[in-house]
Tab-separated table of C-alpha atoms and ligand atoms in Angstrom:
chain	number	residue	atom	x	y	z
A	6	UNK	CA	86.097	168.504	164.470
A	7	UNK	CA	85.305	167.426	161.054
A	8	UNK	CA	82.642	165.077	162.008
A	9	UNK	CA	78.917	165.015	161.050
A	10	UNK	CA	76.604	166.716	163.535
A	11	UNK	CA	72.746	166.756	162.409
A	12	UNK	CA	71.143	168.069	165.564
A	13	UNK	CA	68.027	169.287	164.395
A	14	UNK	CA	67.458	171.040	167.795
A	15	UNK	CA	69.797	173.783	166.855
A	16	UNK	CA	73.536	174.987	168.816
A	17	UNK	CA	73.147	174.435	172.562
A	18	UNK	CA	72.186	178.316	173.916
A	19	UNK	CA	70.655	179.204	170.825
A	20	UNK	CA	73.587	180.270	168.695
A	21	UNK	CA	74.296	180.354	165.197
A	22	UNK	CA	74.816	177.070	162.844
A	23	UNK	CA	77.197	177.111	160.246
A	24	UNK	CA	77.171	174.262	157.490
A	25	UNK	CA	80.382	173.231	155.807
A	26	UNK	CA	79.153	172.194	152.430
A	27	UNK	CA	82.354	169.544	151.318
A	28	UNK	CA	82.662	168.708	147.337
A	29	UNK	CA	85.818	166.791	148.390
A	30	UNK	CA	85.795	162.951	147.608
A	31	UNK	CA	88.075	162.501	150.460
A	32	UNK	CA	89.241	164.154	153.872
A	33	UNK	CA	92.149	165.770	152.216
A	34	UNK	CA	93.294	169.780	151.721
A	35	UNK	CA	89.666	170.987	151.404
A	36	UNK	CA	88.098	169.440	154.779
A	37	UNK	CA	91.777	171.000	156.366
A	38	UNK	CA	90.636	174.400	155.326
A	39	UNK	CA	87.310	174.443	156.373
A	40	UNK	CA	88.803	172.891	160.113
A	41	UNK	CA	91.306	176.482	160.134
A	42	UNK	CA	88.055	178.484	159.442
A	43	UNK	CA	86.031	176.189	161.856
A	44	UNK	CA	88.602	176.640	164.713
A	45	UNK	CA	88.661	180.246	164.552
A	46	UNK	CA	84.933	180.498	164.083
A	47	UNK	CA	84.700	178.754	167.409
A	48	UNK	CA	87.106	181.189	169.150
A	49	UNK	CA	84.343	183.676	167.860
A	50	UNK	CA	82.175	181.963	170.403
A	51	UNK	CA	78.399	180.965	169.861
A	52	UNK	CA	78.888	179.670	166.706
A	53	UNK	CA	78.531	175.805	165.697
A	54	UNK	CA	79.866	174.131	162.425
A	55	UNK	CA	78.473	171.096	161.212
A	56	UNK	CA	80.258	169.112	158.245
A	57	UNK	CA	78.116	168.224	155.170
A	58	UNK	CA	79.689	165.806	152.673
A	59	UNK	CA	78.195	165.814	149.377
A	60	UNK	CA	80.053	162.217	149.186
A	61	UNK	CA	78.080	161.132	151.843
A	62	UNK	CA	74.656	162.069	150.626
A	63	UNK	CA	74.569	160.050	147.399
A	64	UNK	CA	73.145	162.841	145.076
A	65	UNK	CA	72.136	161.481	141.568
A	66	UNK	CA	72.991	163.336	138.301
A	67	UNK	CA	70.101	165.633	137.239
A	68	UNK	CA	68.281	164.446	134.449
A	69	UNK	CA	67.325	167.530	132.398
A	70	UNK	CA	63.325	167.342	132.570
A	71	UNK	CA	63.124	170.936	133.962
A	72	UNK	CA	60.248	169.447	136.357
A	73	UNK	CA	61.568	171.536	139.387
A	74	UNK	CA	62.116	175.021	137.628
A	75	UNK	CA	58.760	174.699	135.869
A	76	UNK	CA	56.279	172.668	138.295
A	77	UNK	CA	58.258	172.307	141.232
A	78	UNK	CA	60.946	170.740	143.000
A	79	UNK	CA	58.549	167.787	144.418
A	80	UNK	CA	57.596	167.253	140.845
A	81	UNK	CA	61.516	166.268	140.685
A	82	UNK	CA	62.070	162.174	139.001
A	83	UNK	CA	65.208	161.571	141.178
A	84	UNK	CA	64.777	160.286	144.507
A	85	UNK	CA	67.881	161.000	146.305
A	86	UNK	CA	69.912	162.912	149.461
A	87	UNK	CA	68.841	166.003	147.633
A	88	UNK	CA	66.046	166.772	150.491
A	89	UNK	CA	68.422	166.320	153.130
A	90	UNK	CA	70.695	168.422	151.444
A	91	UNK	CA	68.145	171.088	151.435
A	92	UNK	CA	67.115	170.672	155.158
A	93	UNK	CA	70.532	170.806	156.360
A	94	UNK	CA	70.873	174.614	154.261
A	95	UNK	CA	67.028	175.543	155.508
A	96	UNK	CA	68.528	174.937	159.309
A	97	UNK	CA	71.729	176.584	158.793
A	98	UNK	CA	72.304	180.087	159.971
A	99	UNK	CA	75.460	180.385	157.433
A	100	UNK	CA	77.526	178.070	155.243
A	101	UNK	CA	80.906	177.714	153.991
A	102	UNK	CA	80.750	176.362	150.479
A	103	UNK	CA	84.231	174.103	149.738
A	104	UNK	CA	85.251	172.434	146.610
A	105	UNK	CA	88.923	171.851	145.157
A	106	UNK	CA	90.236	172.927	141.815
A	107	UNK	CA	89.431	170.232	139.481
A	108	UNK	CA	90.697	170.779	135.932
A	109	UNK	CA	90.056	174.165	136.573
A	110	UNK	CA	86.526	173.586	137.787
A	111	UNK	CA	84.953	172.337	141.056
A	112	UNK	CA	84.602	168.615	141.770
A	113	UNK	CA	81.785	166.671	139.828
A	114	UNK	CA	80.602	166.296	143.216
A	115	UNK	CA	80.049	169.838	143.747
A	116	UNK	CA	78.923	170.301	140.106
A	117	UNK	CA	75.982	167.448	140.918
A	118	UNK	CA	74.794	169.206	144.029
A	119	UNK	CA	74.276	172.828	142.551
A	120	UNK	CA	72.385	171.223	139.270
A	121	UNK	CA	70.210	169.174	141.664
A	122	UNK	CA	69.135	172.549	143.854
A	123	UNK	CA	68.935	174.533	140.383
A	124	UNK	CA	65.301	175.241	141.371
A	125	UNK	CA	66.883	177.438	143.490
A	126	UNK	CA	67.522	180.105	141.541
A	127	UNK	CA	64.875	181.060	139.973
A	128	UNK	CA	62.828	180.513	143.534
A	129	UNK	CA	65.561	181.757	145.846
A	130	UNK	CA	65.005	180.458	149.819
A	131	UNK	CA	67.644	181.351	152.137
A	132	UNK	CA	68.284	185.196	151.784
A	133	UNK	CA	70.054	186.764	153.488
A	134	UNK	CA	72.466	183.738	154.769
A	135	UNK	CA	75.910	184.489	154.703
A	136	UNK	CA	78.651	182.208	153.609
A	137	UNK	CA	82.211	181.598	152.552
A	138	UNK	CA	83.881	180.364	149.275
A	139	UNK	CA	86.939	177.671	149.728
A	140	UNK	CA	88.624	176.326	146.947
A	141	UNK	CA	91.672	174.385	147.153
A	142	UNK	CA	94.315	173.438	144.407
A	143	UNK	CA	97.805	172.365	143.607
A	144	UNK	CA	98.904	175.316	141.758
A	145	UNK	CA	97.193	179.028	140.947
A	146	UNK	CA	95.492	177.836	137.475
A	147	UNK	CA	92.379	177.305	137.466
A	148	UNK	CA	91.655	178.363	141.396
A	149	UNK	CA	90.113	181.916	140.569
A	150	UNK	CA	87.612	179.706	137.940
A	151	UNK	CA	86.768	177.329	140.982
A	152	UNK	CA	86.122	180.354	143.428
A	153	UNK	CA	84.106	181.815	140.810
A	154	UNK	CA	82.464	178.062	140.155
A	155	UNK	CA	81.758	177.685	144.086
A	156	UNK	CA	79.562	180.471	144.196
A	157	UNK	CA	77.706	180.885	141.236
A	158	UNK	CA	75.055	178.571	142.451
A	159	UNK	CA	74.734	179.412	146.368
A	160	UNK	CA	75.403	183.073	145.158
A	161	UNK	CA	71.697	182.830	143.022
A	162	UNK	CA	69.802	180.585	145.749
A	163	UNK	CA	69.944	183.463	148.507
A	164	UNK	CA	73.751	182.821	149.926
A	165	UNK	CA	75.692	186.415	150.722
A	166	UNK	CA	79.203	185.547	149.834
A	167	UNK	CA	80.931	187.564	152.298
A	168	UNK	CA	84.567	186.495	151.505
A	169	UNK	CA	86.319	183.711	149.262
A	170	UNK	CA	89.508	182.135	149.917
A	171	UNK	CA	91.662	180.040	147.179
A	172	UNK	CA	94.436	177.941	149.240
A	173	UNK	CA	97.311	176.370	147.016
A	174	UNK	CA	99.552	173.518	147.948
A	175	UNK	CA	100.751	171.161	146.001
A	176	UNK	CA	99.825	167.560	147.155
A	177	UNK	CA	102.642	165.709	146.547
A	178	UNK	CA	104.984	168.890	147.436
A	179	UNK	CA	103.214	170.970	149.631
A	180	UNK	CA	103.511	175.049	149.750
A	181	UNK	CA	106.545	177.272	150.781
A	182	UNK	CA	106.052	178.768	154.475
A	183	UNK	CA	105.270	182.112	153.220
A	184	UNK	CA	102.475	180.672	151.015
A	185	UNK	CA	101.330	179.154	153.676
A	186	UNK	CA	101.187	181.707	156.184
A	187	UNK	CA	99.467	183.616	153.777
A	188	UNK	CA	97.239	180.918	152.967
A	189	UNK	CA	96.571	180.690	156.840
A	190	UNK	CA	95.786	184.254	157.798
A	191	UNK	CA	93.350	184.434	155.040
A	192	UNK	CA	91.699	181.767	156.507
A	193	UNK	CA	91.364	183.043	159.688
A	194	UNK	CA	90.548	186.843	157.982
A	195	UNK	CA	87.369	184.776	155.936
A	196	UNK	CA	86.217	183.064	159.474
A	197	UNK	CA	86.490	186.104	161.438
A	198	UNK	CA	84.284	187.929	158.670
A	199	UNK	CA	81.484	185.154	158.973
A	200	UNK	CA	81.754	185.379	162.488
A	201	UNK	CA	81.161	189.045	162.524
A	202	UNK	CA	78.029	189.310	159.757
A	203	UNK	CA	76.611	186.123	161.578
A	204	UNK	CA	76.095	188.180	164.357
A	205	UNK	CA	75.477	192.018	162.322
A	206	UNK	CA	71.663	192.992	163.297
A	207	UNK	CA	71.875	195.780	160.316
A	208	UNK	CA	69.410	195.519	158.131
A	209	UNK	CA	70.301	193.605	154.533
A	210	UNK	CA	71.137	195.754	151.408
A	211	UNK	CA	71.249	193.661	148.576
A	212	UNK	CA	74.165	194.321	145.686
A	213	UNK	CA	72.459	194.903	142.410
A	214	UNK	CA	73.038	192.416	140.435
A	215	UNK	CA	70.635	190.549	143.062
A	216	UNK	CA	68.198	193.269	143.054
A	217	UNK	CA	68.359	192.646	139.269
A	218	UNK	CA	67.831	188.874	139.735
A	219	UNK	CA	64.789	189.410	141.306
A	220	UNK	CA	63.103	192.097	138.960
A	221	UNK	CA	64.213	190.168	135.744
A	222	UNK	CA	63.065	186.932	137.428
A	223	UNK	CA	59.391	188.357	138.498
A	224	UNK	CA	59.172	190.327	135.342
A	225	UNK	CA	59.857	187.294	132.923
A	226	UNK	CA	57.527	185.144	135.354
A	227	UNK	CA	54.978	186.987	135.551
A	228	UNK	CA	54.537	188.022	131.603
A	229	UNK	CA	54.087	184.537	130.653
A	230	UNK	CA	52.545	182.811	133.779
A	231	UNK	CA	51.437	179.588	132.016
A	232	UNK	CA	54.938	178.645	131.285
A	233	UNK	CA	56.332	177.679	135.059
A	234	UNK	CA	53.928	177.611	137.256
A	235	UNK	CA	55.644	177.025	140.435
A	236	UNK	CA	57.998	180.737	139.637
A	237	UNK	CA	54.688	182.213	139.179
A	238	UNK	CA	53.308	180.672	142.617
A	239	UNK	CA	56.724	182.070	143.953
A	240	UNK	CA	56.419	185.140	142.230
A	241	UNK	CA	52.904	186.541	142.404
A	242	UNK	CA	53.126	187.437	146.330
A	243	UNK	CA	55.907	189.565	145.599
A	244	UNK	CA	54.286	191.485	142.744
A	245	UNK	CA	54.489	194.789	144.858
A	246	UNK	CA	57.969	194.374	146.556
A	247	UNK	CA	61.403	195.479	145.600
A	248	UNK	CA	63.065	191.949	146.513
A	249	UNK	CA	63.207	188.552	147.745
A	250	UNK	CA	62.561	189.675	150.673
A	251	UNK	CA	62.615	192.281	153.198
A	252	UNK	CA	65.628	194.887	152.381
A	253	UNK	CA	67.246	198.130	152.057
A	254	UNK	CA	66.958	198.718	148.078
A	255	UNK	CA	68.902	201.690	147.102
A	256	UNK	CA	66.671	204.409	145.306
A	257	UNK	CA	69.333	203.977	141.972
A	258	UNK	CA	69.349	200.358	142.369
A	259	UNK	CA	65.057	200.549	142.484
A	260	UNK	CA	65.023	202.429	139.300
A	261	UNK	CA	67.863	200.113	137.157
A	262	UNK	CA	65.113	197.258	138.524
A	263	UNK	CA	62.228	199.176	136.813
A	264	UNK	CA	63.880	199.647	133.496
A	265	UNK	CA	65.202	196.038	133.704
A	266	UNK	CA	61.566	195.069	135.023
A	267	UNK	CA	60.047	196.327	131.636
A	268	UNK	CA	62.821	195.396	129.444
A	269	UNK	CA	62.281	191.912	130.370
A	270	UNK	CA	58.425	191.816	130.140
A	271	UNK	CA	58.798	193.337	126.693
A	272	UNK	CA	61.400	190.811	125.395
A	273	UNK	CA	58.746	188.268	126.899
A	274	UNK	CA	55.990	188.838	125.376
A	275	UNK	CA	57.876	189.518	122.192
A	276	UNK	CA	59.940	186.529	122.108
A	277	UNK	CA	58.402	183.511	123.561
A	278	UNK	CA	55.203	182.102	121.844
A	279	UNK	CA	53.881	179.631	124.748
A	280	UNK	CA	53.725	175.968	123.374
A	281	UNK	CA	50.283	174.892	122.808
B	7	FMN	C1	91.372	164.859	139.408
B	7	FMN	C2	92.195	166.008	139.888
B	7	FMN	C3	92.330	167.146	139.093
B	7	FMN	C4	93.082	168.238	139.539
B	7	FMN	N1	93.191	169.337	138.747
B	7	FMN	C5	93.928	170.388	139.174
B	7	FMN	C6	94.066	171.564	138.366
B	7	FMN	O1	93.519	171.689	137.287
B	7	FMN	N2	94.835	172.575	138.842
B	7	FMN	C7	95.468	172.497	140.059
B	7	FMN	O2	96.134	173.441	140.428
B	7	FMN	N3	95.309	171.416	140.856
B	7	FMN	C8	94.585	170.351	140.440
B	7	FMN	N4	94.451	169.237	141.235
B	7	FMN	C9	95.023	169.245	142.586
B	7	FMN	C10	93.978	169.541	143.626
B	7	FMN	O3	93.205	170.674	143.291
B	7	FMN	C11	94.574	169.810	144.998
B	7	FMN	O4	95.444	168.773	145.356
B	7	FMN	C12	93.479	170.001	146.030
B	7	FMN	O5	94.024	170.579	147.176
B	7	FMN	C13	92.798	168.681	146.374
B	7	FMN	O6	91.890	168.858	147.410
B	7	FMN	P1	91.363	167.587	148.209
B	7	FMN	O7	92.571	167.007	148.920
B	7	FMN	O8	90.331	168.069	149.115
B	7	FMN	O9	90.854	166.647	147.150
B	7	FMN	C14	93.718	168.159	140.806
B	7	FMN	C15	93.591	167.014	141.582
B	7	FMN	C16	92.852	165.946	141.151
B	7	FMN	C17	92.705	164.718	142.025
């Protein structure tokens, strides 16, 4: 059921929402992948997928002023969807993030909506949400580069990638039925694997290149405050924590965040001059 629900109420019974983020032009391969995983995530039970389609929202091209990273996304010139964009990932309890293989890259579409919520990673906002990678593509070239694309993004902004899936078929010539079977149960595998961490109660223990994101983030911030004010409003309440936000930091991962922690502050006030 591939059409666009926006209940802002939330799934009847109080279950979980899961947003399928589309970077397809079209209802075509992409939107048929993310129907497999949102047909098995319904067998799951409790769990409710609404469709977003980033051809639908009408997001402008960013324009380079750095406005949102240094004073803050209102400060932003463009006046699009971008804020119902954001809404729609603030309600979600999960996403599926689905783009195909464009020249060995994710669609301009998808490559406009992760520039216009670039904010986002230096001030992430929706740890510890899980989500899926879908990319889909004629052939195998280029469809580890769009996984990889897909999540880079989401990945930085707070999204736990908890599985990726690359479907190819050619769309003229379609796939063989052993690809596709393949294709299929990895599908299902991906949805089955949201289903279960959508529903996991055990506390969140962040990989370290995240806790490593956050320490280099806070350290840089916070050694030159004048520079982006809205990191440093982000940043300064967390001056005593380990991460983001509440989690299970390893002891080893604690201390790499230390050394990183000075490393950075160091190189800061080393490198960067602030502009008069
Ligand atoms: C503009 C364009 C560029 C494409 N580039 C590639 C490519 O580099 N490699 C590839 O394997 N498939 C490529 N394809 C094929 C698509 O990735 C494939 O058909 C995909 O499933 C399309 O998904 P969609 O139907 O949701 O648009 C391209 C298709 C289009 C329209």
């Amino acid at each position: 059921m591939a059409d666009d629900v926006a209940d802002p109420t939330g799934s009847p019974g109080g279950g979980k929402r899961v947003l399928a983020v589309i970077g397809s032009p079209h209802r075509g391969a992409t939107v048929r992948a993310v129907e497999r995983i949102e047909a098995r995530l319904r067998l799951a039970g409790g769990i409710e997928v609404e469709y977003l389609y980033l051809r639908d929202v009408g997001l402008e091209g960013c324009r380079g002023c750095f406005c949102c990273i240094a004073e803050g996304e209102a400060f932003c010139p463009v006046h699009d969807g971008r804020d119902e964009v954001l809404a729609r990932l603030d309600a979600c309890d999960g996403a599926i993030f689905a783009s195909p293989n464009y020249v060995q890259n994710v669609s301009g579409l998808y490559k406009t909506f992760v520039d216009r919520l670039a904010w986002c990673c230096h001030r992430p906002r929706f740890y510890p949400k899980p989500a899926l990678a879908v990319a889909t593509s004629a052939g195998p070239f280029g469809l580890k580069e769009t996984l990889a694309a897909i999540q880079t993004g989401p990945a930085a902004w707070g999204f736990v990638f908890v599985d990726q899936v690359g479907v190819a078929a050619h769309p003229r010539l379609g796939a063989g039925a052993a690809s596709t079977e393949m294709a299929e149960a990895a599908l299902d595998r991906a949805a089955e694997r949201l289903a279960a961490t959508l529903h996991d109660t055990a506390p969140y223990r962040p990989e370290r290149w995240r806790v490593l994101h956050f320490r280099s983030m806070r350290g840089l911030t916070l050694a030159r405050p004048e520079a982006c004010p809205a990191d440093t409003a982000y940043y300064l309440p967390l001056a005593d924590s380990d991460f983001f936000v509440p989690a299970r930091v390893s002891p080893i991962d604690r201390l790499a965040g230390l050394v990183v922690d000075r490393a950075v502050r160091r190189h800061a006030r080393r490198e960067y001059v602030p502009k008069p």
